[in-house]
XYZ file of C-alpha atoms in Angstrom:
381
model
C -74.573 -30.451 29.026
C -71.447 -32.260 30.430
C -69.084 -34.024 28.810
C -69.108 -38.085 28.827
C -65.904 -39.359 27.203
C -62.840 -38.758 25.165
C -61.348 -41.530 22.098
C -58.568 -41.389 19.948
C -58.543 -43.585 16.603
C -54.972 -44.217 14.897
C -55.993 -43.898 11.391
C -54.264 -44.178 8.203
C -52.481 -43.363 6.427
C -51.414 -41.139 9.519
C -53.767 -39.749 11.313
C -54.948 -39.973 14.500
C -58.942 -38.829 15.488
C -60.335 -37.671 18.446
C -64.482 -37.988 19.711
C -65.755 -35.946 22.412
C -69.527 -37.577 22.980
C -71.590 -35.184 25.563
C -74.249 -36.426 27.935
C -77.281 -35.577 25.919
C -75.671 -37.710 22.631
C -73.768 -34.948 20.918
C -70.987 -35.071 19.760
C -67.509 -33.913 18.218
C -64.769 -34.961 16.519
C -61.165 -33.541 15.572
C -57.708 -34.187 14.244
C -55.219 -34.259 16.814
C -52.082 -34.917 15.740
C -48.376 -34.058 14.799
C -47.692 -36.277 12.184
C -45.244 -39.533 12.326
C -45.421 -38.905 16.089
C -49.183 -39.342 16.345
C -48.917 -42.620 19.679
C -47.487 -39.445 21.231
C -49.917 -37.105 21.015
C -52.347 -40.202 21.460
C -51.554 -40.098 24.939
C -51.226 -36.016 25.502
C -54.882 -35.970 24.037
C -56.185 -38.369 27.135
C -53.924 -36.440 29.813
C -55.531 -32.852 29.251
C -59.259 -35.384 28.088
C -58.724 -35.585 32.106
C -59.678 -31.567 33.057
C -62.532 -31.991 30.059
C -64.858 -35.070 31.616
C -68.248 -33.442 33.132
C -67.185 -30.627 32.016
C -70.113 -28.240 29.925
C -68.193 -28.606 26.135
C -69.308 -25.507 25.172
C -67.382 -23.029 27.870
C -64.858 -23.463 24.657
C -62.399 -20.048 25.698
C -62.556 -20.848 29.534
C -61.438 -24.815 27.951
C -58.481 -23.903 25.419
C -57.174 -21.296 28.077
C -57.353 -24.705 30.545
C -55.466 -26.932 27.915
C -53.388 -24.466 27.008
C -51.984 -22.491 30.466
C -53.522 -25.242 33.328
C -49.854 -26.699 33.210
C -47.083 -25.152 34.672
C -44.817 -26.832 31.326
C -47.308 -26.065 27.939
C -46.749 -25.472 24.249
C -45.000 -27.892 21.718
C -46.131 -29.728 18.873
C -47.295 -32.124 20.312
C -49.581 -30.734 23.464
C -50.472 -28.215 21.422
C -51.959 -30.800 18.594
C -53.189 -32.588 21.335
C -55.022 -28.965 22.393
C -55.758 -28.527 18.077
C -58.327 -31.629 18.063
C -59.987 -31.226 21.189
C -60.572 -27.604 20.169
C -61.704 -28.805 16.928
C -64.086 -31.444 18.684
C -65.869 -28.530 21.248
C -66.819 -26.792 18.052
C -68.284 -29.108 15.926
C -70.385 -29.936 19.327
C -70.857 -26.361 19.727
C -72.045 -25.993 16.046
C -74.259 -28.986 16.386
C -75.774 -27.529 19.423
C -77.081 -24.572 17.918
C -77.611 -26.003 14.659
C -75.811 -24.004 13.184
C -72.215 -24.335 11.118
C -69.074 -22.799 12.707
C -68.157 -19.956 10.998
C -71.689 -18.887 11.497
C -70.700 -18.465 15.230
C -67.431 -16.937 14.774
C -69.264 -13.820 13.341
C -70.991 -15.341 9.721
C -68.778 -15.952 6.659
C -67.343 -12.773 5.004
C -66.307 -15.039 1.459
C -68.874 -17.019 -0.404
C -66.061 -19.293 -2.071
C -62.815 -20.707 -1.354
C -60.014 -21.592 -3.298
C -57.680 -24.354 -2.594
C -54.480 -24.876 -3.717
C -53.663 -28.793 -4.562
C -49.759 -30.710 -4.352
C -47.536 -31.376 -7.281
C -44.905 -32.692 -6.513
C -42.211 -31.250 -7.932
C -38.355 -32.877 -7.713
C -38.518 -34.689 -11.253
C -39.663 -32.254 -13.862
C -41.270 -35.249 -15.780
C -43.452 -35.707 -13.298
C -44.489 -32.111 -12.245
C -45.315 -31.051 -15.879
C -48.184 -34.209 -15.891
C -49.219 -33.451 -12.295
C -49.507 -29.941 -13.720
C -51.507 -30.950 -15.658
C -53.985 -33.283 -14.475
C -54.371 -30.432 -11.363
C -55.558 -27.750 -14.475
C -57.772 -30.329 -15.615
C -59.368 -30.710 -12.149
C -60.458 -27.231 -12.201
C -57.713 -25.594 -9.838
C -55.784 -22.899 -10.790
C -53.335 -23.512 -8.367
C -50.516 -25.517 -7.332
C -47.423 -26.042 -4.701
C -44.365 -27.397 -5.660
C -41.261 -29.008 -3.800
C -38.513 -25.911 -4.403
C -35.920 -29.535 -4.897
C -35.340 -32.288 -2.918
C -32.917 -33.423 -0.780
C -30.149 -29.988 -1.001
C -26.454 -30.196 0.496
C -25.405 -27.768 2.750
C -24.691 -24.809 0.943
C -25.983 -25.725 -2.688
C -24.492 -26.268 -6.159
C -25.167 -24.540 -8.494
C -26.182 -27.947 -10.405
C -28.631 -27.457 -7.423
C -30.010 -24.115 -7.962
C -29.926 -24.221 -11.136
C -32.821 -26.624 -11.270
C -34.775 -25.046 -8.716
C -34.869 -22.152 -11.513
C -35.220 -25.045 -14.002
C -38.521 -26.439 -12.731
C -40.192 -23.128 -11.064
C -40.120 -21.974 -14.918
C -41.173 -25.513 -16.069
C -44.575 -25.053 -13.873
C -44.452 -21.010 -15.070
C -44.643 -22.390 -18.360
C -47.644 -24.740 -18.274
C -49.600 -22.615 -15.799
C -49.433 -19.596 -18.189
C -50.002 -15.925 -16.454
C -53.153 -16.427 -14.512
C -52.864 -19.184 -12.321
C -50.338 -19.312 -9.791
C -47.397 -21.142 -8.474
C -46.500 -21.908 -4.586
C -43.103 -22.821 -3.964
C -41.805 -25.307 -1.517
C -38.962 -25.087 0.266
C -39.872 -28.082 3.470
C -36.843 -25.826 5.207
C -34.260 -27.662 3.420
C -31.260 -24.633 1.992
C -30.320 -23.075 4.596
C -30.565 -18.989 4.289
C -27.535 -18.512 2.192
C -28.981 -20.107 -0.333
C -32.786 -18.957 0.342
C -31.180 -15.837 -0.608
C -29.148 -16.691 -3.782
C -32.281 -18.933 -5.032
C -35.228 -16.406 -4.165
C -33.579 -14.071 -6.736
C -33.205 -15.949 -9.057
C -37.355 -17.567 -9.353
C -38.796 -14.063 -8.454
C -38.922 -13.540 -12.119
C -41.513 -16.406 -12.601
C -44.127 -14.611 -9.397
C -44.395 -17.656 -7.736
C -47.313 -16.969 -5.301
C -44.953 -16.846 -2.409
C -42.248 -19.586 -1.098
C -42.819 -21.642 1.658
C -39.967 -21.800 4.577
C -37.399 -20.936 2.137
C -35.342 -20.559 6.564
C -35.811 -23.239 9.366
C -39.492 -22.512 12.186
C -36.338 -22.397 14.983
C -34.624 -19.360 13.420
C -36.214 -16.349 12.407
C -34.038 -14.225 13.931
C -32.321 -15.279 9.839
C -35.874 -14.415 8.767
C -35.940 -10.776 7.712
C -32.278 -11.270 5.627
C -33.992 -13.592 3.229
C -37.709 -11.690 2.995
C -35.747 -9.139 1.612
C -33.362 -10.392 -0.617
C -36.449 -11.158 -3.464
C -39.501 -9.383 -3.880
C -40.898 -13.259 -3.453
C -43.562 -12.842 -1.146
C -42.470 -15.187 2.087
C -44.473 -17.703 3.628
C -44.167 -20.092 6.889
C -46.390 -20.701 9.691
C -46.497 -25.339 9.656
C -44.226 -25.648 12.216
C -45.347 -22.986 14.483
C -47.893 -23.650 17.709
C -49.307 -20.097 18.864
C -49.458 -16.420 18.554
C -46.428 -15.858 20.081
C -44.099 -18.191 17.306
C -46.127 -15.891 14.630
C -44.784 -12.511 16.332
C -40.674 -13.212 14.975
C -42.179 -13.885 11.660
C -45.035 -11.011 10.766
C -42.133 -8.596 12.736
C -39.664 -10.014 9.934
C -41.585 -9.372 7.344
C -43.623 -12.742 5.940
C -46.091 -12.063 3.461
C -48.407 -15.612 4.694
C -48.366 -16.836 7.899
C -49.731 -21.099 7.651
C -50.844 -22.421 11.136
C -52.086 -25.656 10.828
C -55.675 -26.349 12.573
C -53.974 -29.479 13.840
C -50.926 -27.946 15.565
C -51.011 -24.742 16.230
C -54.412 -25.172 19.468
C -57.253 -25.669 16.717
C -59.780 -23.416 15.211
C -59.885 -20.951 18.486
C -55.584 -20.202 17.784
C -55.730 -19.883 14.270
C -58.298 -17.558 14.239
C -56.369 -15.106 16.722
C -53.198 -16.057 14.736
C -54.992 -14.226 11.648
C -56.502 -11.771 13.176
C -52.445 -10.947 15.063
C -50.916 -11.311 11.288
C -53.689 -7.854 9.690
C -51.251 -6.273 11.766
C -48.676 -7.046 9.919
C -50.884 -6.672 5.651
C -50.417 -10.562 6.098
C -52.541 -13.166 4.753
C -53.621 -16.799 6.246
C -52.991 -19.937 4.253
C -53.702 -22.922 6.338
C -51.493 -25.838 6.039
C -53.313 -28.946 5.616
C -52.222 -32.147 4.427
C -53.957 -34.104 6.874
C -57.572 -35.700 7.017
C -60.570 -35.118 7.117
C -61.670 -32.899 10.394
C -58.780 -30.721 9.557
C -59.774 -29.988 6.045
C -62.972 -28.876 7.950
C -61.879 -27.385 10.231
C -59.652 -25.236 8.728
C -62.665 -24.471 5.856
C -64.904 -22.840 9.005
C -62.285 -20.575 9.348
C -61.321 -19.189 6.143
C -64.575 -18.212 5.620
C -65.099 -16.495 8.224
C -61.171 -14.487 7.953
C -60.849 -11.135 5.906
C -57.304 -11.555 5.411
C -57.873 -15.873 4.007
C -55.812 -16.046 1.517
C -55.783 -19.429 -0.269
C -56.584 -23.588 1.256
C -54.449 -26.383 1.305
C -55.856 -30.270 1.083
C -54.808 -33.711 1.073
C -57.510 -35.242 -1.224
C -54.697 -37.978 -3.749
C -51.452 -35.743 -2.368
C -48.317 -38.448 -2.193
C -48.649 -39.884 1.803
C -52.129 -40.715 1.549
C -51.054 -44.401 0.148
C -53.774 -47.469 1.519
C -56.363 -44.892 2.619
C -57.364 -41.369 1.242
C -59.331 -38.737 3.314
C -62.402 -39.143 2.170
C -63.021 -43.205 2.770
C -63.687 -41.923 5.961
C -66.954 -39.720 5.158
C -70.194 -40.320 4.417
C -71.145 -37.000 2.379
C -68.186 -36.178 0.600
C -70.015 -32.805 -0.678
C -67.927 -30.495 1.850
C -65.143 -31.617 -0.561
C -66.172 -30.922 -3.635
C -64.292 -28.667 -5.825
C -65.296 -26.798 -8.974
C -63.339 -24.452 -10.753
C -60.422 -24.667 -7.497
C -62.839 -23.397 -5.675
C -65.451 -24.654 -2.265
C -68.514 -23.747 -1.809
C -69.801 -22.818 1.904
C -70.681 -25.263 3.056
C -74.463 -25.166 5.869
C -73.665 -28.007 7.726
C -74.193 -27.821 11.496
C -70.916 -27.595 13.238
C -67.867 -28.284 11.439
C -69.856 -29.782 8.549
C -68.584 -33.185 7.537
C -70.495 -36.435 9.162
C -67.509 -38.677 9.524
C -68.227 -42.393 8.506
C -67.805 -43.259 12.296
C -67.889 -47.517 11.950
C -65.557 -47.199 9.705
C -63.315 -45.078 11.695
C -63.308 -47.498 14.628
C -62.264 -50.034 11.238
C -58.546 -48.746 10.862
C -58.407 -48.369 14.450
C -58.354 -51.907 14.920
C -55.098 -51.780 11.810
C -53.916 -48.081 13.498
C -50.563 -47.172 11.623
C -46.924 -46.386 12.352
C -46.386 -44.008 10.193
C -42.519 -42.190 9.945
C -41.593 -39.058 8.063
C -38.310 -40.458 6.071
C -34.229 -39.931 7.396
C -32.210 -38.059 4.885
C -28.136 -38.368 5.082
C -25.663 -36.014 2.443
C -23.683 -37.410 0.266
C -21.469 -37.368 3.310
C -23.202 -39.249 5.349
C -24.631 -36.187 7.946
C -27.904 -35.514 8.207
C -29.937 -34.093 6.381
C -33.222 -31.759 6.329
C -36.672 -33.797 4.951
């Protein structure tokens, strides 16, 4: 069996899919994307695809090594994301070839169901209460909220109180038996993170996500030790080497994104490395159906997995949603906030190719907002 074609599809609202075809008709799908830079990743996919054409798709590890390390310049979000999507597609082909789900190829499932969490915003208290209530009614037992919106260079007393009040509101609605994760999104300084985390510790967040920017791992240890709140990070880290500093700083949860951090192959290695530091895996995934399917395959086969993010109904998905591109949504059906073990071959998701091709005709040019402080200086989004 040989790889004969690699195609990419720029699909709304902000995603990029890739399709890898073999001469025996077996097709694999992947989701290589950097949100807001999808066109750049698309070009990178086709550059890396030069290594794959004419090759046996089942030599996944060798292809990963060549695509990751065969060039003198390597790594970073664009190349790692291009590699990630192609890696997903190769695992999809392998599973379909052997007639088995990817989790079986990874050693078999270590659990029967995977716990999911849902996004609820968090900037506005009224919307936060409404969002949490809706998610509870849908059966979820865990939600994630923003710590706040745009934050100044150093937070005011009102900014700090706003974060604390919103987390308190979330805990009041959720009660003691459900979980809330608080996403700082790299918007606060390390000094503010050290001030805020002890103030929300009494509300027992499941974790505080990205309390410092990913390019400042030297500041993480002081933030981790400032409170008892478990710290999570990793959506903007792309390899096991990137994660080493975070793990040594004491983070409790690693959040590699399977569409950014080298795909299924590298995420499995990151999870195994995290076990050494007693850290849990919670894959980042505010993306489309292929990324979520790949994340779930890893989740079912990973002993130190914690919880899985998903983007169904998230505010980004305007004009198109995750289920618009799948023929059978059964794999993504939630029961009491959990997904059950998928049994289909490969990634387990059947992509609606006709809809993907139609959507690609329109494409998209999604960009994240650019925020500014009151004085006109650039603010973290």
